[in-house]
XYZ file of C-alpha atoms in Angstrom:
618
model
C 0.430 -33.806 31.814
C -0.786 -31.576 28.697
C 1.215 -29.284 26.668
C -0.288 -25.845 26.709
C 1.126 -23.266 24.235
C 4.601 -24.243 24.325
C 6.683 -21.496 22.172
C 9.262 -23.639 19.764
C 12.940 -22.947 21.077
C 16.026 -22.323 19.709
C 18.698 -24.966 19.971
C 22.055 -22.821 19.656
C 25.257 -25.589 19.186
C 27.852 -22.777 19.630
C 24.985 -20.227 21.010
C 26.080 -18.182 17.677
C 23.505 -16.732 15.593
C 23.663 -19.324 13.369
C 23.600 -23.485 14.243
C 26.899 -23.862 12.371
C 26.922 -27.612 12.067
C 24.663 -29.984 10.665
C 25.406 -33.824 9.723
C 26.840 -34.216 6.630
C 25.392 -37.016 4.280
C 28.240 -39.246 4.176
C 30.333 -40.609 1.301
C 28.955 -37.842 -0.868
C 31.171 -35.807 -3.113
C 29.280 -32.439 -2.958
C 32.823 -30.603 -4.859
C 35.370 -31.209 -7.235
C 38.147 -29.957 -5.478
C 39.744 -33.442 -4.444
C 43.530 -34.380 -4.871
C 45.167 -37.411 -4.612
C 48.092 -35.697 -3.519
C 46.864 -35.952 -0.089
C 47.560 -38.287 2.453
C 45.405 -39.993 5.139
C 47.632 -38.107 7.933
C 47.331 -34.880 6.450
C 43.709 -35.297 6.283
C 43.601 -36.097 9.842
C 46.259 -33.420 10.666
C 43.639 -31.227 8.984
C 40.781 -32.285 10.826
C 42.893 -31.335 14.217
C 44.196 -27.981 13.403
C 40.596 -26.738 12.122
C 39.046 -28.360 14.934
C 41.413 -26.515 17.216
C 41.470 -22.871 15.296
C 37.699 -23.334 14.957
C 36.401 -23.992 19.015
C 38.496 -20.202 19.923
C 36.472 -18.864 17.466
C 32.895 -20.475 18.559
C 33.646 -19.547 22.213
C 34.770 -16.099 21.599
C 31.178 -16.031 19.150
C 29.339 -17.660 21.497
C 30.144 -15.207 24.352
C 28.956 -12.125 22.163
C 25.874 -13.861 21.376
C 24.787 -14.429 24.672
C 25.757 -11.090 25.279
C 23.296 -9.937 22.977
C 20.981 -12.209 23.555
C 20.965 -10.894 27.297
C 21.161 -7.323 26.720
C 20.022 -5.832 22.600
C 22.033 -2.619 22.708
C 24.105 -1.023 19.142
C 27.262 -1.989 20.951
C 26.141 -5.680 21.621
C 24.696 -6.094 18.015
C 28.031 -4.736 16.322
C 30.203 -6.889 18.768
C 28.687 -10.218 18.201
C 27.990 -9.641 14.029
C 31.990 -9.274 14.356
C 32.688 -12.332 16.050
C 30.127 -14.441 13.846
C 31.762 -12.725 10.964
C 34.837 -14.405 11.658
C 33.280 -17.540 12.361
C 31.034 -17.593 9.170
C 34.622 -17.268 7.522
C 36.110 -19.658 8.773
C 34.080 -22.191 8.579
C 33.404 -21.548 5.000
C 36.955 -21.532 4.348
C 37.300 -24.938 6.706
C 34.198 -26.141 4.320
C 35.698 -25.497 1.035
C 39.286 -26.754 2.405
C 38.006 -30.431 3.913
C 36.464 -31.289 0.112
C 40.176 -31.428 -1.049
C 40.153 -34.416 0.751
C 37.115 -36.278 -1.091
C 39.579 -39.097 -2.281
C 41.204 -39.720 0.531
C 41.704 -43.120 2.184
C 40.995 -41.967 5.655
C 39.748 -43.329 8.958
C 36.192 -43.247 9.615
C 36.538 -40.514 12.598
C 38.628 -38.432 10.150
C 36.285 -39.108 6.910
C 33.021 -38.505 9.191
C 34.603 -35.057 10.558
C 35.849 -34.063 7.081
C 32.402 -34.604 6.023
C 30.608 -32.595 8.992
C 33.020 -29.902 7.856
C 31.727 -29.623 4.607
C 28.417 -29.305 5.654
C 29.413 -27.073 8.011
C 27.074 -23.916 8.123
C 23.608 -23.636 8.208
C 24.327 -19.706 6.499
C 27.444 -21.054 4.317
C 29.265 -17.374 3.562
C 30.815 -16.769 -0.206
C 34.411 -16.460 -0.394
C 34.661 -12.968 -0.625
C 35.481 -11.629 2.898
C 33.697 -8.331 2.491
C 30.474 -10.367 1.490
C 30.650 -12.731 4.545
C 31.050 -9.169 6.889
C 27.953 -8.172 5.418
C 26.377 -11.493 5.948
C 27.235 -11.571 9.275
C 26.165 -7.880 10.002
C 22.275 -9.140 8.316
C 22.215 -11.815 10.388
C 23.059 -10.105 13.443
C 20.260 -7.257 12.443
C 17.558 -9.309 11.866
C 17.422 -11.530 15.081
C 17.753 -7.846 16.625
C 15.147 -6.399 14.813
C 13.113 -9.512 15.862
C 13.497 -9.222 19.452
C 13.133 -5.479 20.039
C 10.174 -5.886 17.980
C 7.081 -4.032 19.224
C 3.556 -3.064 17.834
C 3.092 0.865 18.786
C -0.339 2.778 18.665
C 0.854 6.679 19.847
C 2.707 6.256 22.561
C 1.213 2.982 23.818
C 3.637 -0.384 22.609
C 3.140 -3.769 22.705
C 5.757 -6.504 23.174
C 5.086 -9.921 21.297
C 5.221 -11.358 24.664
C 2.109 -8.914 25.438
C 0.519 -9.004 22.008
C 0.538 -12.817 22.044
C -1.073 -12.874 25.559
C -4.042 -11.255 23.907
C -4.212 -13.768 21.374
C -4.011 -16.616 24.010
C -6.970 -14.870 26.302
C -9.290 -12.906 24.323
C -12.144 -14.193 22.567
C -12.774 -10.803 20.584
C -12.714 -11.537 17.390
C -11.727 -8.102 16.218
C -9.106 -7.659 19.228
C -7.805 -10.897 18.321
C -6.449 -9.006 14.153
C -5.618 -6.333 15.890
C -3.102 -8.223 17.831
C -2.014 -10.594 15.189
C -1.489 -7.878 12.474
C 0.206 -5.410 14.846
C 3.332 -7.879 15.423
C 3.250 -9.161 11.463
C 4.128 -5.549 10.292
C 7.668 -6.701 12.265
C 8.251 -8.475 8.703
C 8.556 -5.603 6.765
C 11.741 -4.229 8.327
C 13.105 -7.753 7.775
C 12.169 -8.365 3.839
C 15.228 -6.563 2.593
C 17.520 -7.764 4.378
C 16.361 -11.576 4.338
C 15.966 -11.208 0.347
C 20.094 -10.126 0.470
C 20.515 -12.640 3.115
C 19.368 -15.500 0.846
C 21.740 -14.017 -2.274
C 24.604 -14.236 -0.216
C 24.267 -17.476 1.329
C 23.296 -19.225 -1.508
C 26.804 -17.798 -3.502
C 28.207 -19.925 -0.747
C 26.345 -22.906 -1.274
C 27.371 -23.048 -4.558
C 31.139 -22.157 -3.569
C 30.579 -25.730 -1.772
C 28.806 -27.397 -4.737
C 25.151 -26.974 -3.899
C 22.652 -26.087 -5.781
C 21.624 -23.798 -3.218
C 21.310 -23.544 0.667
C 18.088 -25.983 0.452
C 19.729 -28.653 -0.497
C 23.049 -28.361 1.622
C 20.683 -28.278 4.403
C 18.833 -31.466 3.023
C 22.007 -33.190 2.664
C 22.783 -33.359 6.264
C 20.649 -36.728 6.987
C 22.872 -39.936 6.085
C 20.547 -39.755 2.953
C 20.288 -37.574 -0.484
C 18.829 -34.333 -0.727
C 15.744 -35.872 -3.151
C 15.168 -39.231 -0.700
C 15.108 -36.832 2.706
C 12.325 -34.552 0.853
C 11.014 -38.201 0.317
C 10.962 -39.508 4.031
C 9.887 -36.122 5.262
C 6.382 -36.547 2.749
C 6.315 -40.190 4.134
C 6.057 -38.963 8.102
C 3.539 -36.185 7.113
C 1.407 -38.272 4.776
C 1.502 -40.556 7.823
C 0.480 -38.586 10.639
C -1.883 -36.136 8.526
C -5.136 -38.177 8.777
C -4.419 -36.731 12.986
C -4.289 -33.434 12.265
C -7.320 -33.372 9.885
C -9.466 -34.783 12.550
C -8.188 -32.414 14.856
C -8.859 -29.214 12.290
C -12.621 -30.572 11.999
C -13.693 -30.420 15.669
C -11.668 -27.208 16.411
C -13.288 -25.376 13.377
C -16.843 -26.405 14.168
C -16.344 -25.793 17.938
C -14.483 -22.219 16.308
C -17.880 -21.744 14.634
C -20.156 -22.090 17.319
C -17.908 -19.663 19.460
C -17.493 -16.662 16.507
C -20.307 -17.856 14.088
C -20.357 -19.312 11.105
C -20.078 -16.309 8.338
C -16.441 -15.923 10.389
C -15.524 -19.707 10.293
C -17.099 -21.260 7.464
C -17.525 -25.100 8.136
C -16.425 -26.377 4.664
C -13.559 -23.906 4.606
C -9.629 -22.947 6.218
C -9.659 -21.180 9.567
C -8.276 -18.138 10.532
C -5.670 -17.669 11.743
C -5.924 -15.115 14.912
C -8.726 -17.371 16.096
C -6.204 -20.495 17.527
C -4.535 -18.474 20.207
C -0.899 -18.792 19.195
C 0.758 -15.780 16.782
C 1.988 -18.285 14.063
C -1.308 -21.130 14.263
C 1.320 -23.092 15.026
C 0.226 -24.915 18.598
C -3.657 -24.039 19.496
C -3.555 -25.112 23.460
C -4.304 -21.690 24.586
C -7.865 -22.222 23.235
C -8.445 -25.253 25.166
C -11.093 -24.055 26.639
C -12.934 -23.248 23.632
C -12.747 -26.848 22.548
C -12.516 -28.394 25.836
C -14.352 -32.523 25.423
C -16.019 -32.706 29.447
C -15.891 -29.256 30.682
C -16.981 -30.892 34.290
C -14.034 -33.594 34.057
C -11.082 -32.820 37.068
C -8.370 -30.812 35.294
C -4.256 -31.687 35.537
C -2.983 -27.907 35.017
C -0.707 -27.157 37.824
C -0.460 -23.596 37.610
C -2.288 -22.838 40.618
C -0.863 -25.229 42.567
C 2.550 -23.793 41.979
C 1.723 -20.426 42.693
C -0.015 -21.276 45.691
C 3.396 -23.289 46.956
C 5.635 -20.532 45.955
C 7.053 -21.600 43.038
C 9.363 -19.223 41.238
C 11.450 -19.868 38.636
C 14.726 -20.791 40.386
C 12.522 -23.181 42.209
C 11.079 -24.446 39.238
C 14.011 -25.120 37.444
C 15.154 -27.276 40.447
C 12.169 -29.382 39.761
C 13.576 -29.971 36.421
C 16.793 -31.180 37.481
C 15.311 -33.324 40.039
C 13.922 -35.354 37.087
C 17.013 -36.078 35.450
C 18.640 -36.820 38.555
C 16.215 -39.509 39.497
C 17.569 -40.930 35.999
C 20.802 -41.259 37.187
C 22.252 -37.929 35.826
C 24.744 -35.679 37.883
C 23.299 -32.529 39.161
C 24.103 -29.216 37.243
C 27.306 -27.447 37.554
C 27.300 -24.637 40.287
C 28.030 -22.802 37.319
C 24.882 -23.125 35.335
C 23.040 -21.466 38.306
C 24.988 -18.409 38.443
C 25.186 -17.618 34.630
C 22.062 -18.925 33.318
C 19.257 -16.118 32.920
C 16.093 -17.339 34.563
C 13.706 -14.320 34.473
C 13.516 -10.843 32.624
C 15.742 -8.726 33.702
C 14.489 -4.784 34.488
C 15.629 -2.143 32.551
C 17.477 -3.902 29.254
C 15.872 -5.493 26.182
C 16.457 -9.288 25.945
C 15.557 -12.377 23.175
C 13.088 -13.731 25.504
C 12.474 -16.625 23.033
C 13.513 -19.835 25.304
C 16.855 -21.331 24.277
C 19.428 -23.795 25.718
C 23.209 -22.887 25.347
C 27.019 -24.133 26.066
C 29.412 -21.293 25.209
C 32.948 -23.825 25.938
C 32.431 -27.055 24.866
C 32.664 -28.069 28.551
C 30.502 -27.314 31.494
C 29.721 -23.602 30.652
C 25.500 -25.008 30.074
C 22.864 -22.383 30.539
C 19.462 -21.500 30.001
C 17.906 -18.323 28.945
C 13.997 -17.765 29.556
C 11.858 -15.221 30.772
C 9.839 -17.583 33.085
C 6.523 -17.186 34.026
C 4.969 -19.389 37.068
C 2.915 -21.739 35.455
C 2.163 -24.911 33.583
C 3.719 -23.952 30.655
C 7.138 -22.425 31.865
C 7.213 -25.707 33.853
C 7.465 -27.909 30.832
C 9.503 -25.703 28.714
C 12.463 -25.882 31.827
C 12.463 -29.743 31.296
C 12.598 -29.543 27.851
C 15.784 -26.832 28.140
C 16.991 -28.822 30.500
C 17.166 -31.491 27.818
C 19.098 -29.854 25.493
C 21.953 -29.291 28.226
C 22.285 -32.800 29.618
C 22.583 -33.683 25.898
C 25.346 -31.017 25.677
C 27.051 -32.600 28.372
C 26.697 -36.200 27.484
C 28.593 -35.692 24.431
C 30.928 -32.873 25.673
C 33.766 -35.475 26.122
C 33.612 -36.041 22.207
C 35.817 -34.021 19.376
C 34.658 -30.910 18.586
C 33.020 -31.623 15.425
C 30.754 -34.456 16.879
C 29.097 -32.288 20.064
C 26.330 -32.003 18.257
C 22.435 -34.246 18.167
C 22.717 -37.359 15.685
C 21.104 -35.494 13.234
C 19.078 -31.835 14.181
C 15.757 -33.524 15.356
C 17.671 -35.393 18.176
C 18.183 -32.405 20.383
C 14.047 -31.150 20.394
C 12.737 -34.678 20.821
C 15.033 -35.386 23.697
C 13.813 -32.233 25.841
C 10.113 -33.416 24.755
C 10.627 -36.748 25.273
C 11.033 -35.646 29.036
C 8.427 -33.203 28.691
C 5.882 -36.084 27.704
C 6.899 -38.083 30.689
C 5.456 -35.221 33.276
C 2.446 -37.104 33.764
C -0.180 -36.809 36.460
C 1.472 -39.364 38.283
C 4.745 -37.969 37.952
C 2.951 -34.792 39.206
C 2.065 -36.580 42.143
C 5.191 -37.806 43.234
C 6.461 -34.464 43.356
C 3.648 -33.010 45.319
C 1.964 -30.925 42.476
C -0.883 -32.537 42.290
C -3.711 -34.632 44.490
C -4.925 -37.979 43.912
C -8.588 -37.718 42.501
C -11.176 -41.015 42.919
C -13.160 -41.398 39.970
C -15.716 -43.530 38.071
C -14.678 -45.399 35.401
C -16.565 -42.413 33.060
C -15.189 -39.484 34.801
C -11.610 -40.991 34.240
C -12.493 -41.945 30.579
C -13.283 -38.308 30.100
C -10.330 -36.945 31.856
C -7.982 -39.203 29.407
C -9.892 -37.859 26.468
C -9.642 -34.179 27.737
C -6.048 -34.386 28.519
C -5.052 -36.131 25.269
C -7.318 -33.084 23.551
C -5.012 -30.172 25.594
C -1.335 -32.413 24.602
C -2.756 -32.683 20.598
C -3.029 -28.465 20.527
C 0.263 -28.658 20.994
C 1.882 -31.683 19.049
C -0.827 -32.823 16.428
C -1.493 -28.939 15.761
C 2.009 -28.475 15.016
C 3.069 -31.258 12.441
C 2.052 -29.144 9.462
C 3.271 -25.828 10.534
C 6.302 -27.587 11.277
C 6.509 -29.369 7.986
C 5.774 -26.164 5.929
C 8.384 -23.932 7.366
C 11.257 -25.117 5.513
C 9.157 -26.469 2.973
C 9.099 -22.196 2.121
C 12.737 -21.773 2.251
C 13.515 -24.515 -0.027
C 11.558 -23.112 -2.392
C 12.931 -19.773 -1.469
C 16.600 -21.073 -1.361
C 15.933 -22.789 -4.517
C 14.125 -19.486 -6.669
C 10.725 -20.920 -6.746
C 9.804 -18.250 -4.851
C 11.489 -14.698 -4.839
C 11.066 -11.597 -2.898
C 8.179 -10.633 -5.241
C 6.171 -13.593 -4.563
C 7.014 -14.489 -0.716
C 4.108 -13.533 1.144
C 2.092 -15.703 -1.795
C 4.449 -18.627 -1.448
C 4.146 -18.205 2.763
C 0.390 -18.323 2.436
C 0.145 -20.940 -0.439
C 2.038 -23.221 1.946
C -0.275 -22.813 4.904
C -3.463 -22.798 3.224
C -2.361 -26.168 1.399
C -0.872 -28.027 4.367
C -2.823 -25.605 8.025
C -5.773 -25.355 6.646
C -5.152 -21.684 7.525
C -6.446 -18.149 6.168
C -4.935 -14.857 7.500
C -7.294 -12.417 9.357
C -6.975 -9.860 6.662
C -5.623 -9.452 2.842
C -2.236 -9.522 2.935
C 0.126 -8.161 -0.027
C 3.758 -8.544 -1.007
C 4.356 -5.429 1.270
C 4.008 -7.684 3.945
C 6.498 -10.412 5.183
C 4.534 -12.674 7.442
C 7.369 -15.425 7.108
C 9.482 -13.054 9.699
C 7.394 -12.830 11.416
C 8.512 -16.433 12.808
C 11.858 -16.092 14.963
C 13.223 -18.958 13.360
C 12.952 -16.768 10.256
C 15.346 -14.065 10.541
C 17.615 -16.399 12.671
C 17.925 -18.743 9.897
C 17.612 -21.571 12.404
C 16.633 -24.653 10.561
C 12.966 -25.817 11.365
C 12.336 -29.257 9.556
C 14.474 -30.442 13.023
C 11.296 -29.568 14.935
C 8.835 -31.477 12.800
C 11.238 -34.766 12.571
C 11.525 -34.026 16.523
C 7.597 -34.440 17.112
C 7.889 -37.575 15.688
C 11.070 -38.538 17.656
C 10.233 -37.883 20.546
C 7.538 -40.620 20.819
C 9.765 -43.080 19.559
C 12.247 -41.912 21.989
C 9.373 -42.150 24.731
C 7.864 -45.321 23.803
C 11.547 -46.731 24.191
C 12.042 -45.312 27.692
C 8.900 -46.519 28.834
C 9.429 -50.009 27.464
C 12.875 -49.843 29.661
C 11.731 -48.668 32.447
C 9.439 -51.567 32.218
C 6.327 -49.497 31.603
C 2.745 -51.692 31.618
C -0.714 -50.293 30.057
C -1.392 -47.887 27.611
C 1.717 -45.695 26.560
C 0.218 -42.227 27.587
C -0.151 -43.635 31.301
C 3.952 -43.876 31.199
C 6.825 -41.252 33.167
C 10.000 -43.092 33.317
C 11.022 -40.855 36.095
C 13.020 -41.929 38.806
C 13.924 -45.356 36.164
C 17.332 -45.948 36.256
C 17.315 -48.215 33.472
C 15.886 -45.485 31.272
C 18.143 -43.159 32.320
C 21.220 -45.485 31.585
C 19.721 -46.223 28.043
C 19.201 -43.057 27.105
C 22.601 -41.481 28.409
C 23.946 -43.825 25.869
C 22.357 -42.832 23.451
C 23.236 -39.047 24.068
C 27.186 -39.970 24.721
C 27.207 -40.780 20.952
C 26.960 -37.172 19.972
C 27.382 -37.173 15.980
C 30.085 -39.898 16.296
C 27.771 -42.331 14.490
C 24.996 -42.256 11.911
C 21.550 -41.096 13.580
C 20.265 -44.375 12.493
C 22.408 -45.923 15.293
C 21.669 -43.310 17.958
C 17.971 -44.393 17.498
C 18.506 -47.789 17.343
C 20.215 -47.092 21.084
C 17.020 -46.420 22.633
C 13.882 -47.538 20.036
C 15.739 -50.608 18.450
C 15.040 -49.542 15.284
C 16.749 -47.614 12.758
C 13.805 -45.907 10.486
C 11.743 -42.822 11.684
C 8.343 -43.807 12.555
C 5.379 -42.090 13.651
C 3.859 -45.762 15.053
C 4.466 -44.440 18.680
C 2.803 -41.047 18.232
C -0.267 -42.645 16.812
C -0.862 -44.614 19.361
C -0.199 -42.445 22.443
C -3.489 -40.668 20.734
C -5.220 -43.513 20.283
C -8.227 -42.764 22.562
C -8.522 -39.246 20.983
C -8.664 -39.884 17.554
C -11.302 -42.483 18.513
C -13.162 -39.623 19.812
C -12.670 -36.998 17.315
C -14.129 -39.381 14.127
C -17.338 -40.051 16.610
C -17.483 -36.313 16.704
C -16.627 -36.039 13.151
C -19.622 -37.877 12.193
C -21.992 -35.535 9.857
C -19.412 -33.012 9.772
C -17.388 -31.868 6.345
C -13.940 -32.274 7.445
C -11.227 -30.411 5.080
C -10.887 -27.906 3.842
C -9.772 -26.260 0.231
C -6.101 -26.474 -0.821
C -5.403 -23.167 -2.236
């Protein structure tokens, strides 16, 4: 089954604002404030008393943020900036405290936790306690100013939910700005405070011994800052030939639908015309691009309307997958606190998003859910993140986390590529079709066209994203040059132009939730790779035969025990390990991704043929 538009989610460790741990790169001295006065059992003493102090404080955060999250009101907003203000302390103070034990002689579950600790924020907060209130209070402002975002002409407002429905159905070109401008003005209201945001979280990088907040968040991958910014060019240099293939065919079939003085076939698209607000998945113009129009289609969204589906049911579906792995159904729990569908009469972040507010059982989900294809695959992917959180919830507190920030995304899509048409089948969602040899070569090519919107679209805006805030971060761009930087990045790597001349008065960067949440985004890109590895890995132990997009490990037992191992682990080990678990290697490849699209990129160059493919990069 295809991908459609599938909105990126949020993966919230302690549902705070903020993902407050990422792996630390072990071994590395990143202060000077060791002392060999300490012992090994007072660093492990250490490592206990923080952990303990700091899981009140993440539940009693975690609480207020789904609190807001559910429900945007003054009181809400205030109530959970307070809480996160006391974790941001906290764990900066927990940060600064574990690198007095660099030269310790301690175990390796101490010495890996001591290191997690120092690493320990995603929005490290400076010393100074009035500073980290203020940080907090930012934080807690912008993701609200995000989600009560709205796009107003008189008295007539549009929701991003609504505005990006336009850009997913209409095909006027001129509609299609309209909508994409009126939610990018939402970036204005967030430039000040993200340009304070960035001074005061990179004072406490530096309070750690960071350069800046770039490259304390590149240090979190077993690996230096310099060799991760390495691997990550490897994987894209890898996987780009895909995408450029895919940006030739959609901009000449993009020039045949809006003419060629509007998409000029030697130059970058733009970007209102690929049905998603950011460019960053394109399925919603399927159609538009669409290989055999006549070819049998797999979306199911009439099929579950027509059976009833609602959400509740729908999300039952989900679980029924991962018990046929061998999982244990959800906790009564998760059904009666989990928020399946917009509630009347109270603003809510509708943006998807998978949480655990106790370190225990306490998993839920938060969506608005709409019945269809889409939705569908987005509650197996959530669904992912919690069995993860529950795998590992047996662990110390400083270990329930992914094996390094990718894990967590390419688990929930390494489900979500298993919902095949034959999985469909099994569950009654779809009927068995007889076809020639040529219709079913078509339907392959058309459904590996609809699944590369979504994951061969994505691999540059994923790679870009924090590509910008390193630079940001690191002062190569400042608040006078970040809508320049922004658009440098997506010209160079999207082939991308925005609908209209933008200025420094705009902020299109916030325009991107994961912008003004400060959630870290190079875990989605090194997820889209994952998760094919992970796949391929399944499939191979559930014994899978023919070509790898054919596979769904559902009902497999022996994929389910493989990869439940593989989850239990947590951050206990290196993330080399955890892959090894389930792919039997230890590198990040993108082998597995390449050739579940082997057939289409077959297709595109024969389509390619006579065309001028790229496109210029700046």
């Amino acid at each position: 089954m295809e991908l459609r538009h599938r909105p990126i989610r949020k993966l919230l460790f302690t549902a705070s604002t903020v993902a407050l741990f990422g792996l630390g790169a072990c071994g590395q001295d990143q202060s000077s404030g060791g002392s060999a006065s300490h012992t090994p059992e007072q660093a492990k003493t250490f490592v206990d008393d923080t952990s303990k102090e700091l899981r009140g404080l993440f539940e009693t955060s975690a609480q207020a943020s789904w609190a807001k999250a559910t429900n945007i009101t003054e009181e809400t907003i205030k109530n959970e900036a307070a809480a996160s203000a006391k974790v941001l302390m906290a764990v900066s103070t927990a940060s600064r405290a574990a690198a007095a034990y660099n030269d310790v002689d301690a175990d390796y579950d101490t010495r890996r936790q001591l290191d997690i600790l120092k690493t320990g924020s995603t929005a490290p907060a400076p010393a100074d306690e009035a500073k980290t209130k203020e940080l907090a209070d930012i934080m807690s402002r912008m993701e609200a100013i995000y989600g009560a975002g709205k796009y107003c002409e008189g008295s007539k407002c549009l929701t991003l939910d609504e505005l990006s429905d336009i850009l997913a159905d209409s095909h006027d070109y001129d509609d299609l700005s309209k909508a994409w401008v009126g939610w990018h003005q939402v970036g204005q209201d967030l430039k000040p405070l993200y340009a304070r945001f960035v001074e005061l979280v990179n004072q406490g990088a530096k309070e750690l011994g960071y350069d800046d907040v770039g490259a304390l968040w590149r240090s979190q991958y077993e690996m230096t800052p310099e060799a991760f910014a390495q691997e990550v060019d490897r994987l894209w240099n890898d996987v780009a030939p895909l995408y450029n293939e895919l940006h030739c065919h959609v901009r000449a079939k993009l020039g045949e639908q809006y003419g060629t003085q509007k998409v000029p076939q030697d130059g970058r698209i733009p970007a209102h015309l690929l049905g998603n607000m950011w460019s960053q998945t394109w399925g919603n113009i399927y159609p538009l691009v669409t290989p055999y129009p006549e070819a049998p289609s797999n979306d199911v969204t009439e099929e579950l309307k027509r059976q009833n589906y609602d959400a509740l049911k729908m999300v039952k579906l989900g679980e029924n997958f991962f018990s046929s792995l061998g999982f244990e159904p959800l906790p009564q729990t998760f059904w009666e606190r989990s928020m399946f569908v917009k509630p009347e009469g109270r603003e809510v972040v509708c943006h998807a998003s998978a949480w655990n507010l106790d370190f225990g059982d306490d998993i839920r989900i938060k969506m608005c859910t709409k019945i269809n294809e889409e939705d569908l695959i987005t509650i197996h992917h959530e669904l992912g993140h919690n069995y993860y959180q529950r795998a590992y919830n047996k662990l110390p507190l400083l270990y329930q986390d992914g094996a390094n920030d990718g894990f967590h995304e390419a688990i929930g899509d390494a489900i979500a590529l298993s919902i095949t048409p034959n999985y469909l089948r099994s569950v009654g969602l779809m009927k068995t079709y007889k076809m020639s040899p040529e219709v079913a070569e078509q339907a392959v090519i058309n459904e590996q066209m609809r699944m590369a919107l979504d994951k061969i679209a994505f691999l540059p805006f994923g790679r870009l994203m924090d590509a910008w805030r390193w630079d940001v971060f690191a002062g190569k761009i400042n608040p006078e040059t970040y809508n320049a930087g922004w658009w440098e990045l997506r010209r160079r790597y999207q082939g991308i132009e925005p609908p209209v001349d933008r200025t420094e008065a705009d902020f299109d960067a916030g325009a991107k939730y994961h912008i003004p949440s400060n959630t870290p985004y190079m875990r989605y890109f090194l997820s889209f790779i994952l998760q094919f590895q992970f796949y391929k890995g399944l499939c191979d132990a559930a014994g899978h035969q023919g070509p790898l997009y054919t596979c769904s490990f559902y009902d497999s037992k022996e994929a389910g025990a493989k990869f439940s191992a593989m989850m239990e682990m947590g951050k206990s080990r290196p993330w080399p390990e955890a892959l090894e678990a389930v792919t039997g290697t230890q590198k990040m490849d993108s082998t597995a991704l390449v050739e579940y699209f082997t057939p289409l990129l077959g297709w595109l160059k024969e389509q390619n043929k006579g065309r001028q493919c790229g496109w210029p990069a700046s």
